[in-house]
Amino acid sequence: MSMSKRALLLSLASVAAVGGVVAGGLAASAASAAPEKPALENGSAHYTAPSASGAGSFTYTVDVSDNSGIRGLKVVAWPASSKLEPTAADLRDVESATCKTTSDDTSRCTYTFKVAKKEAADAAKGTWYVSALATAKDGDTTFVSKAATFDIAG
């Protein structure tokens, strides 16, 4: 999917965004009888700029858990300078991370994409955030507006 299509999905202001990244949130207290919501742990974002020898990449990886298991994770990356502040509703239509089950209730989710030289040149320099929306098998969701931070050097 092209850079402009990713940006269109997220931004009415047509801000160029280097595609997506992930979800998570706070788990309900173990002592509580309330249903558990998906939780995000050990998340990290990594950006590698394109070089003379090839494309760069963006990767976001996180462990997502819920007592019912994980259905999926939606992720988007956005520049802090854009002041976008995506919402859970914004993330429903963005690309999904690939999630692999690691236990009955936990999956390791990874979102990655290649970054072409033109995309990198057009991307805002400075701090970027990753927003994530996790969905459990029982339908519960957790949205994290700033699940991870990374920098694109200028």
Backbone as CSV, one residue per row, in Angstrom:
resi,resn,N_x,N_y,N_z,CA_x,CA_y,CA_z,C_x,C_y,C_z
1,MET,0.855,-1.166,0.000,0.000,0.000,0.000,0.900,1.227,0.000
2,SER,0.581,2.192,-0.806,1.431,3.378,-0.921,1.314,4.255,0.312
3,MET,2.329,5.104,0.471,2.363,6.029,1.595,1.115,6.905,1.595
4,SER,0.704,7.391,0.445,-0.437,8.302,0.401,-1.726,7.590,0.779
5,LYS,-1.879,6.320,0.433,-3.086,5.586,0.819,-3.141,5.402,2.327
6,ARG,-1.983,5.104,2.954,-1.960,4.966,4.409,-2.365,6.273,5.072
7,ALA,-1.818,7.354,4.578,-2.102,8.664,5.159,-3.566,9.015,4.985
8,LEU,-4.145,8.690,3.848,-5.541,8.991,3.584,-6.452,8.286,4.573
9,LEU,-6.118,7.040,4.922,-6.931,6.299,5.865,-6.975,6.964,7.232
10,LEU,-5.911,7.603,7.612,-5.828,8.174,8.951,-6.188,9.644,9.002
11,SER,-5.796,10.409,8.023,-5.802,11.844,8.197,-6.702,12.579,7.232
12,LEU,-7.652,13.309,7.758,-8.471,14.172,6.926,-7.651,15.360,6.463
13,ALA,-6.581,15.609,7.151,-5.702,16.716,6.810,-4.652,16.292,5.779
14,SER,-4.709,15.051,5.331,-3.792,14.502,4.328,-2.332,14.588,4.743
15,VAL,-2.045,14.318,6.020,-0.673,14.296,6.500,-0.040,12.978,6.101
16,ALA,1.157,13.021,5.542,1.851,11.791,5.150,2.256,11.036,6.402
17,ALA,1.907,9.778,6.471,2.245,8.968,7.628,2.971,7.716,7.177
18,VAL,4.028,7.356,7.866,4.733,6.123,7.579,3.957,5.022,8.266
19,GLY,3.124,4.360,7.556,2.202,3.304,7.916,2.193,2.828,9.345
20,GLY,1.564,2.009,9.673,1.119,1.617,10.939,1.958,0.980,11.972
21,VAL,1.537,0.799,13.022,2.056,0.148,14.174,0.976,-0.228,15.148
22,VAL,0.392,-0.381,16.529,-0.075,-1.434,17.367,-0.992,-1.072,18.508
23,ALA,-1.327,-2.057,19.335,-2.341,-1.799,20.331,-1.978,-2.295,21.695
24,GLY,-2.746,-1.922,22.648,-2.532,-2.432,23.973,-3.366,-1.685,24.954
25,GLY,-3.043,-1.842,26.219,-3.788,-1.105,27.198,-3.619,-1.667,28.574
26,LEU,-4.537,-1.320,29.413,-4.491,-1.732,30.801,-5.360,-2.957,31.013
27,ALA,-4.839,-3.940,31.685,-5.625,-5.123,32.008,-6.451,-4.847,33.256
28,ALA,-7.590,-5.482,33.355,-8.426,-5.340,34.548,-7.708,-6.013,35.716
29,SER,-7.989,-5.579,36.879,-7.355,-6.126,38.068,-7.652,-7.619,38.192
30,ALA,-6.642,-8.391,38.590,-6.824,-9.823,38.745,-7.849,-10.131,39.830
31,ALA,-7.982,-9.240,40.790,-8.934,-9.447,41.869,-10.355,-9.089,41.448
32,SER,-10.501,-8.440,40.344,-11.806,-7.985,39.881,-12.544,-9.095,39.157
33,ALA,-13.866,-9.087,39.261,-14.692,-10.048,38.543,-15.013,-9.535,37.147
34,ALA,-14.627,-8.293,36.846,-14.911,-7.700,35.538,-14.091,-8.410,34.465
35,PRO,-14.628,-8.474,33.251,-13.874,-9.104,32.164,-12.550,-8.378,31.922
36,GLU,-11.553,-9.143,31.548,-10.233,-8.584,31.265,-10.240,-7.954,29.878
37,LYS,-9.561,-6.827,29.749,-9.384,-6.157,28.455,-7.998,-6.522,27.932
38,PRO,-7.795,-6.440,26.614,-6.462,-6.724,26.082,-5.396,-5.822,26.723
39,ALA,-4.226,-6.380,26.932,-3.101,-5.639,27.522,-1.903,-5.709,26.584
40,LEU,-1.119,-4.645,26.582,0.060,-4.511,25.731,1.308,-4.462,26.603
41,GLU,2.312,-5.281,26.274,3.570,-5.279,27.024,4.749,-5.473,26.079
42,ASN,5.893,-4.982,26.500,7.162,-5.186,25.788,7.134,-4.648,24.359
43,GLY,6.456,-3.539,24.143,6.370,-2.968,22.805,7.613,-2.177,22.429
44,SER,7.970,-2.233,21.140,9.083,-1.433,20.649,8.866,-1.105,19.175
45,ALA,9.303,0.097,18.799,9.228,0.547,17.402,10.644,0.800,16.921
46,HIS,10.898,0.443,15.653,12.239,0.617,15.096,12.124,1.091,13.648
47,TYR,12.783,2.200,13.357,12.804,2.754,12.009,14.236,2.708,11.491
48,THR,14.398,2.194,10.270,15.692,2.193,9.593,15.522,2.960,8.293
49,ALA,16.302,4.000,8.110,16.212,4.823,6.904,16.723,4.050,5.687
50,PRO,16.177,4.354,4.514,16.693,3.739,3.290,18.164,4.118,3.104
51,SER,18.886,3.258,2.416,20.302,3.514,2.136,20.524,3.448,0.631
52,ALA,21.731,3.668,0.223,22.076,3.589,-1.189,21.835,2.185,-1.738
53,SER,21.890,1.192,-0.865,21.742,-0.193,-1.309,20.307,-0.719,-1.242
54,GLY,19.355,0.068,-0.712,17.993,-0.450,-0.686,17.049,0.317,0.217
55,ALA,15.848,-0.231,0.317,14.770,0.381,1.096,15.067,0.310,2.588
56,GLY,14.425,1.197,3.322,14.472,1.153,4.771,13.282,0.357,5.271
57,SER,13.034,0.418,6.569,11.896,-0.317,7.119,11.413,0.319,8.415
58,PHE,10.169,-0.009,8.744,9.586,0.350,10.027,9.004,-0.934,10.602
59,THR,9.292,-1.185,11.889,8.763,-2.373,12.555,8.272,-1.997,13.946
60,TYR,7.091,-2.493,14.280,6.555,-2.354,15.631,6.204,-3.762,16.105
61,THR,6.714,-4.127,17.285,6.468,-5.444,17.857,5.985,-5.281,19.283
62,VAL,4.981,-6.075,19.669,4.423,-5.986,21.017,3.779,-7.318,21.390
63,ASP,3.795,-7.628,22.684,3.077,-8.794,23.206,1.705,-8.319,23.662
64,VAL,0.653,-8.942,23.130,-0.721,-8.560,23.453,-1.392,-9.759,24.114
65,SER,-2.058,-9.518,25.249,-2.694,-10.631,25.951,-4.109,-10.279,26.392
66,ASP,-4.931,-11.326,26.470,-6.307,-11.225,26.954,-6.730,-12.635,27.353
67,ASN,-7.593,-12.734,28.367,-7.993,-14.057,28.842,-8.747,-14.874,27.798
68,SER,-9.280,-14.240,26.756,-9.977,-14.969,25.687,-9.081,-15.240,24.478
69,GLY,-7.878,-14.681,24.474,-6.987,-14.775,23.320,-7.066,-13.504,22.485
70,ILE,-6.212,-13.388,21.490,-6.114,-12.161,20.690,-6.608,-12.415,19.270
71,ARG,-7.536,-11.565,18.818,-8.042,-11.630,17.445,-7.141,-10.845,16.502
72,GLY,-6.664,-9.660,16.953,-5.815,-8.881,16.064,-5.360,-7.576,16.662
73,LEU,-4.472,-6.906,15.920,-3.918,-5.630,16.333,-3.815,-4.718,15.123
74,LYS,-4.315,-3.506,15.256,-4.218,-2.481,14.209,-3.205,-1.458,14.683
75,VAL,-2.377,-0.960,13.747,-1.294,-0.058,14.121,-1.173,1.064,13.105
76,VAL,-0.848,2.261,13.598,-0.533,3.372,12.705,0.544,4.228,13.353
77,ALA,1.469,4.715,12.526,2.523,5.618,12.987,2.194,7.017,12.483
78,TRP,2.474,8.010,13.306,2.165,9.395,12.928,3.158,10.353,13.565
79,PRO,3.501,11.414,12.823,4.487,12.372,13.339,3.891,13.248,14.437
80,ALA,4.650,13.450,15.509,4.192,14.302,16.610,3.864,15.707,16.114
81,SER,4.610,16.184,15.139,4.407,17.539,14.628,3.066,17.718,13.925
82,SER,2.406,16.627,13.557,1.125,16.709,12.852,-0.037,17.036,13.780
83,LYS,0.126,16.778,15.074,-0.933,16.995,16.068,-2.189,16.174,15.749
84,LEU,-2.034,15.028,15.075,-3.173,14.212,14.651,-3.988,13.621,15.792
85,GLU,-3.353,12.988,16.752,-4.042,12.318,17.857,-5.119,11.358,17.346
86,PRO,-4.721,10.255,16.693,-5.701,9.284,16.192,-6.564,8.722,17.312
87,THR,-7.749,8.277,16.965,-8.684,7.669,17.911,-8.826,6.183,17.597
88,ALA,-9.490,5.460,18.486,-9.751,4.041,18.240,-10.540,3.869,16.944
89,ALA,-11.490,4.747,16.685,-12.287,4.665,15.457,-11.407,4.831,14.225
90,ASP,-10.400,5.705,14.277,-9.480,5.892,13.149,-8.718,4.610,12.828
91,LEU,-8.380,3.835,13.854,-7.569,2.641,13.651,-8.348,1.440,13.136
92,ARG,-9.638,1.467,13.162,-10.429,0.323,12.704,-10.198,0.011,11.228
93,ASP,-9.792,1.006,10.429,-9.628,0.819,8.987,-8.184,0.873,8.506
94,VAL,-7.216,0.737,9.403,-5.819,0.740,8.989,-5.314,-0.703,8.902
95,GLU,-4.080,-0.847,8.471,-3.504,-2.174,8.293,-3.313,-2.896,9.619
96,SER,-3.325,-4.215,9.539,-3.185,-5.061,10.723,-1.765,-5.576,10.880
97,ALA,-1.392,-5.780,12.122,-0.134,-6.449,12.431,-0.346,-7.952,12.238
98,THR,0.733,-8.690,12.119,0.681,-10.148,12.082,0.881,-10.636,13.505
99,CYS,-0.067,-11.411,14.015,0.010,-11.889,15.393,0.182,-13.402,15.407
100,LYS,1.151,-13.856,16.209,1.401,-15.283,16.367,1.202,-15.649,17.831
101,THR,0.389,-16.666,18.065,0.077,-17.110,19.411,1.331,-17.632,20.105
102,THR,1.571,-17.145,21.334,2.700,-17.628,22.125,2.239,-18.398,23.363
103,SER,0.955,-18.233,23.750,0.344,-18.994,24.836,-1.171,-18.917,24.646
104,ASP,-1.937,-19.518,25.548,-3.401,-19.512,25.416,-3.981,-18.103,25.365
105,ASP,-3.337,-17.160,26.048,-3.915,-15.818,26.120,-3.015,-14.709,25.567
106,THR,-1.854,-15.055,25.022,-0.916,-14.034,24.554,-0.464,-14.306,23.118
107,SER,-0.323,-13.213,22.368,0.222,-13.270,21.014,1.306,-12.213,20.874
108,ARG,2.326,-12.518,20.081,3.342,-11.519,19.729,2.925,-10.973,18.371
109,CYS,2.661,-9.663,18.346,2.181,-9.010,17.134,3.286,-8.123,16.553
110,THR,3.473,-8.219,15.232,4.503,-7.451,14.549,3.910,-6.801,13.312
111,TYR,4.153,-5.507,13.196,3.767,-4.781,11.991,5.058,-4.273,11.376
112,THR,5.245,-4.544,10.093,6.453,-4.089,9.418,6.129,-3.700,7.981
113,PHE,6.867,-2.734,7.474,6.753,-2.387,6.065,8.045,-1.744,5.595
114,LYS,8.243,-1.831,4.296,9.428,-1.232,3.673,9.173,0.255,3.452
115,VAL,10.236,1.045,3.565,10.165,2.492,3.372,11.065,2.852,2.189
116,ALA,10.446,3.332,1.113,11.200,3.743,-0.075,11.876,5.088,0.184
117,LYS,12.890,5.397,-0.613,13.629,6.659,-0.448,12.701,7.869,-0.558
118,LYS,11.763,7.858,-1.515,10.852,8.990,-1.681,9.952,9.151,-0.461
119,GLU,9.436,8.034,0.071,8.613,8.092,1.280,9.402,8.679,2.442
120,ALA,10.633,8.240,2.592,11.478,8.742,3.681,11.750,10.229,3.508
121,ALA,11.992,10.652,2.278,12.265,12.072,2.025,11.040,12.934,2.326
122,ASP,9.844,12.404,2.071,8.598,13.150,2.292,8.119,13.107,3.748
123,ALA,8.629,12.173,4.537,8.170,11.990,5.917,8.658,13.134,6.806
124,ALA,7.813,13.521,7.743,8.187,14.547,8.716,9.369,14.054,9.548
125,LYS,10.301,14.922,9.812,11.468,14.578,10.632,11.131,14.834,12.095
126,GLY,11.774,14.090,12.968,11.570,14.267,14.403,10.858,13.079,15.028
127,THR,10.157,13.345,16.115,9.485,12.301,16.886,8.209,11.828,16.202
128,TRP,8.025,10.512,16.211,6.808,9.873,15.715,6.239,9.010,16.830
129,TYR,4.928,8.820,16.799,4.241,7.948,17.744,3.605,6.791,16.997
130,VAL,3.392,5.720,17.723,2.650,4.572,17.205,1.385,4.447,18.042
131,SER,0.246,4.389,17.368,-1.033,4.133,18.029,-1.444,2.705,17.717
132,ALA,-2.125,2.053,18.671,-2.496,0.657,18.490,-3.903,0.396,19.020
133,LEU,-4.579,-0.532,18.353,-5.912,-0.975,18.761,-5.906,-2.495,18.780
134,ALA,-5.980,-3.068,19.978,-5.983,-4.523,20.135,-7.419,-5.005,20.259
135,THR,-7.716,-6.146,19.638,-9.042,-6.755,19.730,-8.880,-8.190,20.207
136,ALA,-9.607,-8.513,21.278,-9.578,-9.861,21.835,-10.592,-10.750,21.109
137,LYS,-10.454,-12.045,21.261,-11.388,-12.988,20.638,-12.812,-12.812,21.154
138,ASP,-12.970,-12.318,22.399,-14.308,-12.093,22.939,-14.881,-10.736,22.536
139,GLY,-14.147,-9.993,21.697,-14.630,-8.703,21.201,-14.180,-7.486,21.980
140,ASP,-13.598,-7.686,23.173,-13.090,-6.550,23.936,-11.962,-5.875,23.158
141,THR,-11.852,-4.556,23.309,-10.786,-3.813,22.638,-10.072,-2.911,23.633
142,THR,-8.840,-2.597,23.307,-8.056,-1.624,24.059,-7.317,-0.754,23.048
143,PHE,-7.422,0.564,23.236,-6.749,1.526,22.371,-5.668,2.238,23.164
144,VAL,-4.470,2.350,22.562,-3.373,3.098,23.172,-2.920,4.127,22.144
145,SER,-3.104,5.405,22.472,-2.795,6.461,21.502,-1.299,6.638,21.268
146,LYS,-0.482,6.396,22.292,0.972,6.525,22.150,1.634,5.291,22.725
147,ALA,1.499,4.183,21.980,2.013,2.887,22.428,3.528,2.803,22.314
148,ALA,4.118,3.591,21.422,5.570,3.591,21.238,5.976,4.910,20.597
149,THR,7.260,5.215,20.707,7.836,6.438,20.131,9.100,6.059,19.365
150,PHE,9.332,6.743,18.249,10.593,6.586,17.525,10.914,7.904,16.831
151,ASP,12.120,8.031,16.335,12.554,9.266,15.689,12.980,9.021,14.248
152,ILE,12.668,9.989,13.404,13.177,10.000,12.035,14.125,11.194,11.954
153,ALA,15.391,10.895,11.697,16.418,11.938,11.682,16.257,12.833,10.451
154,GLY,16.620,14.099,10.638,16.491,15.068,9.546,17.769,15.377,8.862
